[in-house]
Amino acid sequence: MLFAHDTEVSLAAAAALINTIDVLDPSDERLPDVAALDRFIEHWGYTGTRERTEAELQAVRALRPRLRRIWEVDEDEVVRIVNGLLSEANALPQLVKHDEWNYHLHATPPAAPLATRLAVEAAMAIVDVVRSGELSRLRRCESPTCDDVVVDLSKNRSKRYCDGGCGNRAAVAAYRARRSQRLSD
Ligand SMILES: [Zn+2]
Ligand SMILES: [Zn+2]
């Protein structure tokens, strides 16, 4: 394992949150309403209080472009963003244990607003990535028609595509290209 388990889950969750909006086609909104946010929160096992309001949804949506920047900028800028997220939230790291999880870090109280908790959890995970000198593992999907962010946790740094099917599509396209090349030979 490259990072602590909670860090790896947090990185995957942050990437999933960023990828709920398609920046190439903003009409493709995968957090269109509070129910969709409920499903996202449940899927990623986030705990703590919820408002289930439009304001909460808007705050979570507004976090996405800030997190996306982390995937796009150089190390000093990543540090600036992460330190900003942590200080805005008055983050206070504490080891906690709950549900099926063994000790891991929470840096916000359970009653902090959802968007704050999501921001701080992502920021704490990025802290680990920066400290390990592994920022190159935060990448964009290599498909030219996809803007999804990718977290490459593979041993040999071989993850090139998002989990949204771009890898399969690229493989199929390469196969077809080889095949039509052979047919035209
Ligand atoms: Zn937890
Ligand atoms: Zn993709």
PDB file of C-alpha atoms and ligand atoms in Angstrom:
ATOM      1  CA  MET A   1       0.000   0.000   0.000  1.00  0.00           C
ATOM      2  CA  LEU A   2       1.307   3.381  -1.019  1.00  0.00           C
ATOM      3  CA  PHE A   3      -0.482   5.534   1.572  1.00  0.00           C
ATOM      4  CA  ALA A   4      -2.462   4.798   4.726  1.00  0.00           C
ATOM      5  CA  HIS A   5      -5.829   3.257   3.924  1.00  0.00           C
ATOM      6  CA  ASP A   6      -7.841   6.326   4.941  1.00  0.00           C
ATOM      7  CA  THR A   7      -5.643   8.503   2.722  1.00  0.00           C
ATOM      8  CA  GLU A   8      -6.227   6.250  -0.290  1.00  0.00           C
ATOM      9  CA  VAL A   9      -9.995   6.206   0.279  1.00  0.00           C
ATOM     10  CA  SER A  10     -10.015   9.988   0.723  1.00  0.00           C
ATOM     11  CA  LEU A  11      -8.079  10.521  -2.514  1.00  0.00           C
ATOM     12  CA  ALA A  12     -10.473   8.276  -4.430  1.00  0.00           C
ATOM     13  CA  ALA A  13     -13.452  10.072  -2.895  1.00  0.00           C
ATOM     14  CA  ALA A  14     -12.007  13.499  -3.719  1.00  0.00           C
ATOM     15  CA  ALA A  15     -11.422  12.433  -7.341  1.00  0.00           C
ATOM     16  CA  ALA A  16     -14.963  11.028  -7.508  1.00  0.00           C
ATOM     17  CA  LEU A  17     -16.347  14.316  -6.193  1.00  0.00           C
ATOM     18  CA  ILE A  18     -14.361  16.336  -8.730  1.00  0.00           C
ATOM     19  CA  ASN A  19     -15.560  13.997 -11.486  1.00  0.00           C
ATOM     20  CA  THR A  20     -19.235  14.577 -10.667  1.00  0.00           C
ATOM     21  CA  ILE A  21     -19.036  17.575 -12.979  1.00  0.00           C
ATOM     22  CA  ASP A  22     -17.813  17.408 -16.555  1.00  0.00           C
ATOM     23  CA  VAL A  23     -15.909  20.641 -17.175  1.00  0.00           C
ATOM     24  CA  LEU A  24     -16.095  20.018 -20.935  1.00  0.00           C
ATOM     25  CA  ASP A  25     -19.882  19.726 -20.686  1.00  0.00           C
ATOM     26  CA  PRO A  26     -21.209  21.372 -17.503  1.00  0.00           C
ATOM     27  CA  SER A  27     -24.742  20.198 -18.356  1.00  0.00           C
ATOM     28  CA  ASP A  28     -23.494  16.724 -17.370  1.00  0.00           C
ATOM     29  CA  GLU A  29     -24.054  17.360 -13.652  1.00  0.00           C
ATOM     30  CA  ARG A  30     -23.975  14.221 -11.560  1.00  0.00           C
ATOM     31  CA  LEU A  31     -24.893  16.028  -8.342  1.00  0.00           C
ATOM     32  CA  PRO A  32     -28.108  17.571  -9.684  1.00  0.00           C
ATOM     33  CA  ASP A  33     -30.021  17.439  -6.402  1.00  0.00           C
ATOM     34  CA  VAL A  34     -29.852  16.589  -2.717  1.00  0.00           C
ATOM     35  CA  ALA A  35     -30.799  12.953  -3.406  1.00  0.00           C
ATOM     36  CA  ALA A  36     -27.752  12.552  -5.666  1.00  0.00           C
ATOM     37  CA  LEU A  37     -25.575  14.068  -2.944  1.00  0.00           C
ATOM     38  CA  ASP A  38     -27.111  11.610  -0.448  1.00  0.00           C
ATOM     39  CA  ARG A  39     -26.073   8.730  -2.702  1.00  0.00           C
ATOM     40  CA  PHE A  40     -22.551  10.108  -3.083  1.00  0.00           C
ATOM     41  CA  ILE A  41     -22.142  10.534   0.689  1.00  0.00           C
ATOM     42  CA  GLU A  42     -23.528   7.090   1.381  1.00  0.00           C
ATOM     43  CA  HIS A  43     -21.371   5.447  -1.293  1.00  0.00           C
ATOM     44  CA  TRP A  44     -18.168   6.941   0.129  1.00  0.00           C
ATOM     45  CA  GLY A  45     -19.156   6.274   3.732  1.00  0.00           C
ATOM     46  CA  TYR A  46     -18.941   9.859   4.970  1.00  0.00           C
ATOM     47  CA  THR A  47     -20.207  10.215   8.518  1.00  0.00           C
ATOM     48  CA  GLY A  48     -21.312  13.281  10.499  1.00  0.00           C
ATOM     49  CA  THR A  49     -24.275  15.611  10.373  1.00  0.00           C
ATOM     50  CA  ARG A  50     -26.128  16.559   7.213  1.00  0.00           C
ATOM     51  CA  GLU A  51     -28.459  19.424   6.426  1.00  0.00           C
ATOM     52  CA  ARG A  52     -29.882  17.975   3.215  1.00  0.00           C
ATOM     53  CA  THR A  53     -30.504  21.510   1.969  1.00  0.00           C
ATOM     54  CA  GLU A  54     -29.921  23.216  -1.348  1.00  0.00           C
ATOM     55  CA  ALA A  55     -27.317  25.405   0.391  1.00  0.00           C
ATOM     56  CA  GLU A  56     -25.375  22.330   1.497  1.00  0.00           C
ATOM     57  CA  LEU A  57     -25.514  20.941  -2.045  1.00  0.00           C
ATOM     58  CA  GLN A  58     -24.298  24.258  -3.500  1.00  0.00           C
ATOM     59  CA  ALA A  59     -21.402  24.383  -1.029  1.00  0.00           C
ATOM     60  CA  VAL A  60     -20.302  20.870  -2.017  1.00  0.00           C
ATOM     61  CA  ARG A  61     -20.569  21.722  -5.724  1.00  0.00           C
ATOM     62  CA  ALA A  62     -18.536  24.891  -5.174  1.00  0.00           C
ATOM     63  CA  LEU A  63     -15.759  22.839  -3.595  1.00  0.00           C
ATOM     64  CA  ARG A  64     -15.167  20.861  -6.800  1.00  0.00           C
ATOM     65  CA  PRO A  65     -13.266  23.474  -8.842  1.00  0.00           C
ATOM     66  CA  ARG A  66     -11.038  24.213  -5.832  1.00  0.00           C
ATOM     67  CA  LEU A  67     -10.165  20.539  -5.466  1.00  0.00           C
ATOM     68  CA  ARG A  68      -9.685  20.139  -9.209  1.00  0.00           C
ATOM     69  CA  ARG A  69      -7.006  22.846  -9.105  1.00  0.00           C
ATOM     70  CA  ILE A  70      -4.937  20.522  -6.908  1.00  0.00           C
ATOM     71  CA  TRP A  71      -4.706  18.115  -9.851  1.00  0.00           C
ATOM     72  CA  GLU A  72      -3.658  20.891 -12.227  1.00  0.00           C
ATOM     73  CA  VAL A  73      -1.085  23.085 -10.523  1.00  0.00           C
ATOM     74  CA  ASP A  74       2.516  22.760  -9.361  1.00  0.00           C
ATOM     75  CA  GLU A  75       3.582  21.693  -5.900  1.00  0.00           C
ATOM     76  CA  ASP A  76       3.901  25.166  -4.347  1.00  0.00           C
ATOM     77  CA  GLU A  77       0.409  26.051  -5.549  1.00  0.00           C
ATOM     78  CA  VAL A  78      -0.976  22.729  -4.261  1.00  0.00           C
ATOM     79  CA  VAL A  79       0.506  23.553  -0.867  1.00  0.00           C
ATOM     80  CA  ARG A  80      -1.070  27.004  -0.937  1.00  0.00           C
ATOM     81  CA  ILE A  81      -4.505  25.525  -1.714  1.00  0.00           C
ATOM     82  CA  VAL A  82      -4.205  22.765   0.888  1.00  0.00           C
ATOM     83  CA  ASN A  83      -2.982  25.107   3.633  1.00  0.00           C
ATOM     84  CA  GLY A  84      -5.822  27.472   2.758  1.00  0.00           C
ATOM     85  CA  LEU A  85      -8.447  24.711   3.009  1.00  0.00           C
ATOM     86  CA  LEU A  86      -7.049  23.570   6.365  1.00  0.00           C
ATOM     87  CA  SER A  87      -6.760  27.016   7.933  1.00  0.00           C
ATOM     88  CA  GLU A  88     -10.190  28.181   6.691  1.00  0.00           C
ATOM     89  CA  ALA A  89     -11.696  25.164   8.434  1.00  0.00           C
ATOM     90  CA  ASN A  90      -9.580  25.540  11.604  1.00  0.00           C
ATOM     91  CA  ALA A  91      -8.636  21.919  11.054  1.00  0.00           C
ATOM     92  CA  LEU A  92      -7.598  20.050  14.181  1.00  0.00           C
ATOM     93  CA  PRO A  93      -6.340  16.520  13.453  1.00  0.00           C
ATOM     94  CA  GLN A  94      -7.625  13.855  15.819  1.00  0.00           C
ATOM     95  CA  LEU A  95      -7.348  10.068  15.639  1.00  0.00           C
ATOM     96  CA  VAL A  96     -10.811   8.502  15.774  1.00  0.00           C
ATOM     97  CA  LYS A  97     -12.385   5.078  15.396  1.00  0.00           C
ATOM     98  CA  HIS A  98     -15.962   4.555  14.253  1.00  0.00           C
ATOM     99  CA  ASP A  99     -18.152   2.103  12.395  1.00  0.00           C
ATOM    100  CA  GLU A 100     -15.959  -0.532  10.751  1.00  0.00           C
ATOM    101  CA  TRP A 101     -12.959   1.822  10.552  1.00  0.00           C
ATOM    102  CA  ASN A 102      -9.920   1.449  12.738  1.00  0.00           C
ATOM    103  CA  TYR A 103      -8.030   4.562  13.928  1.00  0.00           C
ATOM    104  CA  HIS A 104      -7.799   7.195  11.256  1.00  0.00           C
ATOM    105  CA  LEU A 105      -7.642  10.969  11.099  1.00  0.00           C
ATOM    106  CA  HIS A 106     -10.535  13.351  11.328  1.00  0.00           C
ATOM    107  CA  ALA A 107      -9.556  16.987  11.320  1.00  0.00           C
ATOM    108  CA  THR A 108     -13.029  18.491  11.685  1.00  0.00           C
ATOM    109  CA  PRO A 109     -15.721  17.862  14.298  1.00  0.00           C
ATOM    110  CA  PRO A 110     -18.695  15.739  13.114  1.00  0.00           C
ATOM    111  CA  ALA A 111     -20.950  18.807  13.303  1.00  0.00           C
ATOM    112  CA  ALA A 112     -18.858  20.881  10.881  1.00  0.00           C
ATOM    113  CA  PRO A 113     -20.667  21.652   7.597  1.00  0.00           C
ATOM    114  CA  LEU A 114     -20.483  18.831   5.059  1.00  0.00           C
ATOM    115  CA  ALA A 115     -18.509  20.831   2.482  1.00  0.00           C
ATOM    116  CA  THR A 116     -15.967  21.732   5.175  1.00  0.00           C
ATOM    117  CA  ARG A 117     -15.554  18.095   6.170  1.00  0.00           C
ATOM    118  CA  LEU A 118     -15.133  17.023   2.544  1.00  0.00           C
ATOM    119  CA  ALA A 119     -12.605  19.807   1.938  1.00  0.00           C
ATOM    120  CA  VAL A 120     -10.533  18.997   5.007  1.00  0.00           C
ATOM    121  CA  GLU A 121     -10.566  15.265   4.409  1.00  0.00           C
ATOM    122  CA  ALA A 122      -9.319  15.814   0.870  1.00  0.00           C
ATOM    123  CA  ALA A 123      -6.732  18.328   2.069  1.00  0.00           C
ATOM    124  CA  MET A 124      -5.408  15.940   4.749  1.00  0.00           C
ATOM    125  CA  ALA A 125      -4.997  13.220   2.114  1.00  0.00           C
ATOM    126  CA  ILE A 126      -3.135  15.610  -0.181  1.00  0.00           C
ATOM    127  CA  VAL A 127      -0.848  16.468   2.756  1.00  0.00           C
ATOM    128  CA  ASP A 128       0.277  12.830   2.722  1.00  0.00           C
ATOM    129  CA  VAL A 129       0.776  12.883  -1.041  1.00  0.00           C
ATOM    130  CA  VAL A 130       2.913  16.036  -0.891  1.00  0.00           C
ATOM    131  CA  ARG A 131       4.962  14.755   2.055  1.00  0.00           C
ATOM    132  CA  SER A 132       5.671  11.544   0.157  1.00  0.00           C
ATOM    133  CA  GLY A 133       6.669  13.430  -2.980  1.00  0.00           C
ATOM    134  CA  GLU A 134       3.964  11.609  -4.938  1.00  0.00           C
ATOM    135  CA  LEU A 135       2.010  14.456  -6.539  1.00  0.00           C
ATOM    136  CA  SER A 136       2.711  12.973  -9.975  1.00  0.00           C
ATOM    137  CA  ARG A 137       0.140  10.319  -9.087  1.00  0.00           C
ATOM    138  CA  LEU A 138      -2.614  12.910  -9.398  1.00  0.00           C
ATOM    139  CA  ARG A 139      -3.280  13.082 -13.110  1.00  0.00           C
ATOM    140  CA  ARG A 140      -5.877  13.722 -15.774  1.00  0.00           C
ATOM    141  CA  CYS A 141      -7.422  10.867 -17.735  1.00  0.00           C
ATOM    142  CA  GLU A 142      -5.444  10.504 -20.970  1.00  0.00           C
ATOM    143  CA  SER A 143      -8.506  10.231 -23.178  1.00  0.00           C
ATOM    144  CA  PRO A 144      -8.672  13.440 -25.262  1.00  0.00           C
ATOM    145  CA  THR A 145     -12.451  13.562 -24.799  1.00  0.00           C
ATOM    146  CA  CYS A 146     -12.410  13.140 -21.017  1.00  0.00           C
ATOM    147  CA  ASP A 147     -11.476  15.615 -18.324  1.00  0.00           C
ATOM    148  CA  ASP A 148     -11.793  13.289 -15.326  1.00  0.00           C
ATOM    149  CA  VAL A 149      -9.070  13.340 -12.717  1.00  0.00           C
ATOM    150  CA  VAL A 150      -7.273  10.127 -11.829  1.00  0.00           C
ATOM    151  CA  VAL A 151      -5.466   8.931  -8.704  1.00  0.00           C
ATOM    152  CA  ASP A 152      -2.792   6.445  -9.723  1.00  0.00           C
ATOM    153  CA  LEU A 153      -2.130   4.152  -6.756  1.00  0.00           C
ATOM    154  CA  SER A 154      -0.661   1.392  -8.917  1.00  0.00           C
ATOM    155  CA  LYS A 155       2.775  -0.035  -8.115  1.00  0.00           C
ATOM    156  CA  ASN A 156       4.263   0.764 -11.494  1.00  0.00           C
ATOM    157  CA  ARG A 157       2.469   4.109 -11.996  1.00  0.00           C
ATOM    158  CA  SER A 158       0.630   2.664 -14.960  1.00  0.00           C
ATOM    159  CA  LYS A 159      -2.880   4.036 -14.520  1.00  0.00           C
ATOM    160  CA  ARG A 160      -3.582   6.254 -17.525  1.00  0.00           C
ATOM    161  CA  TYR A 161      -7.353   6.408 -17.732  1.00  0.00           C
ATOM    162  CA  CYS A 162     -10.249   7.175 -15.425  1.00  0.00           C
ATOM    163  CA  ASP A 163     -12.595   4.462 -14.203  1.00  0.00           C
ATOM    164  CA  GLY A 164     -15.398   5.765 -16.402  1.00  0.00           C
ATOM    165  CA  GLY A 165     -14.612   3.380 -19.280  1.00  0.00           C
ATOM    166  CA  CYS A 166     -11.991   5.437 -21.132  1.00  0.00           C
ATOM    167  CA  GLY A 167      -9.406   2.646 -20.769  1.00  0.00           C
ATOM    168  CA  ASN A 168     -11.772   0.163 -22.419  1.00  0.00           C
ATOM    169  CA  ARG A 169     -12.695   2.622 -25.138  1.00  0.00           C
ATOM    170  CA  ALA A 170      -9.017   3.282 -25.872  1.00  0.00           C
ATOM    171  CA  ALA A 171      -8.313  -0.469 -26.025  1.00  0.00           C
ATOM    172  CA  VAL A 172     -11.241  -1.043 -28.400  1.00  0.00           C
ATOM    173  CA  ALA A 173     -10.157   1.873 -30.598  1.00  0.00           C
ATOM    174  CA  ALA A 174      -6.586   0.537 -30.727  1.00  0.00           C
ATOM    175  CA  TYR A 175      -7.880  -2.937 -31.605  1.00  0.00           C
ATOM    176  CA  ARG A 176     -10.072  -1.563 -34.396  1.00  0.00           C
ATOM    177  CA  ALA A 177      -7.198   0.510 -35.734  1.00  0.00           C
ATOM    178  CA  ARG A 178      -4.924  -2.562 -35.837  1.00  0.00           C
ATOM    179  CA  ARG A 179      -7.663  -4.615 -37.448  1.00  0.00           C
ATOM    180  CA  SER A 180      -8.460  -2.104 -40.176  1.00  0.00           C
ATOM    181  CA  GLN A 181      -4.723  -1.678 -40.751  1.00  0.00           C
ATOM    182  CA  ARG A 182      -4.448  -5.449 -41.289  1.00  0.00           C
ATOM    183  CA  LEU A 183      -7.491  -5.516 -43.588  1.00  0.00           C
ATOM    184  CA  SER A 184      -6.079  -2.735 -45.733  1.00  0.00           C
ATOM    185  CA  ASP A 185      -2.608  -4.311 -45.954  1.00  0.00           C
TER     186      ASP A 185
HETATM  187 ZN    ZN B   1     -13.965   8.534   9.807  1.00  0.00          ZN
HETATM  188 ZN    ZN B   2     -11.674   9.239 -18.783  1.00  0.00          ZN
END
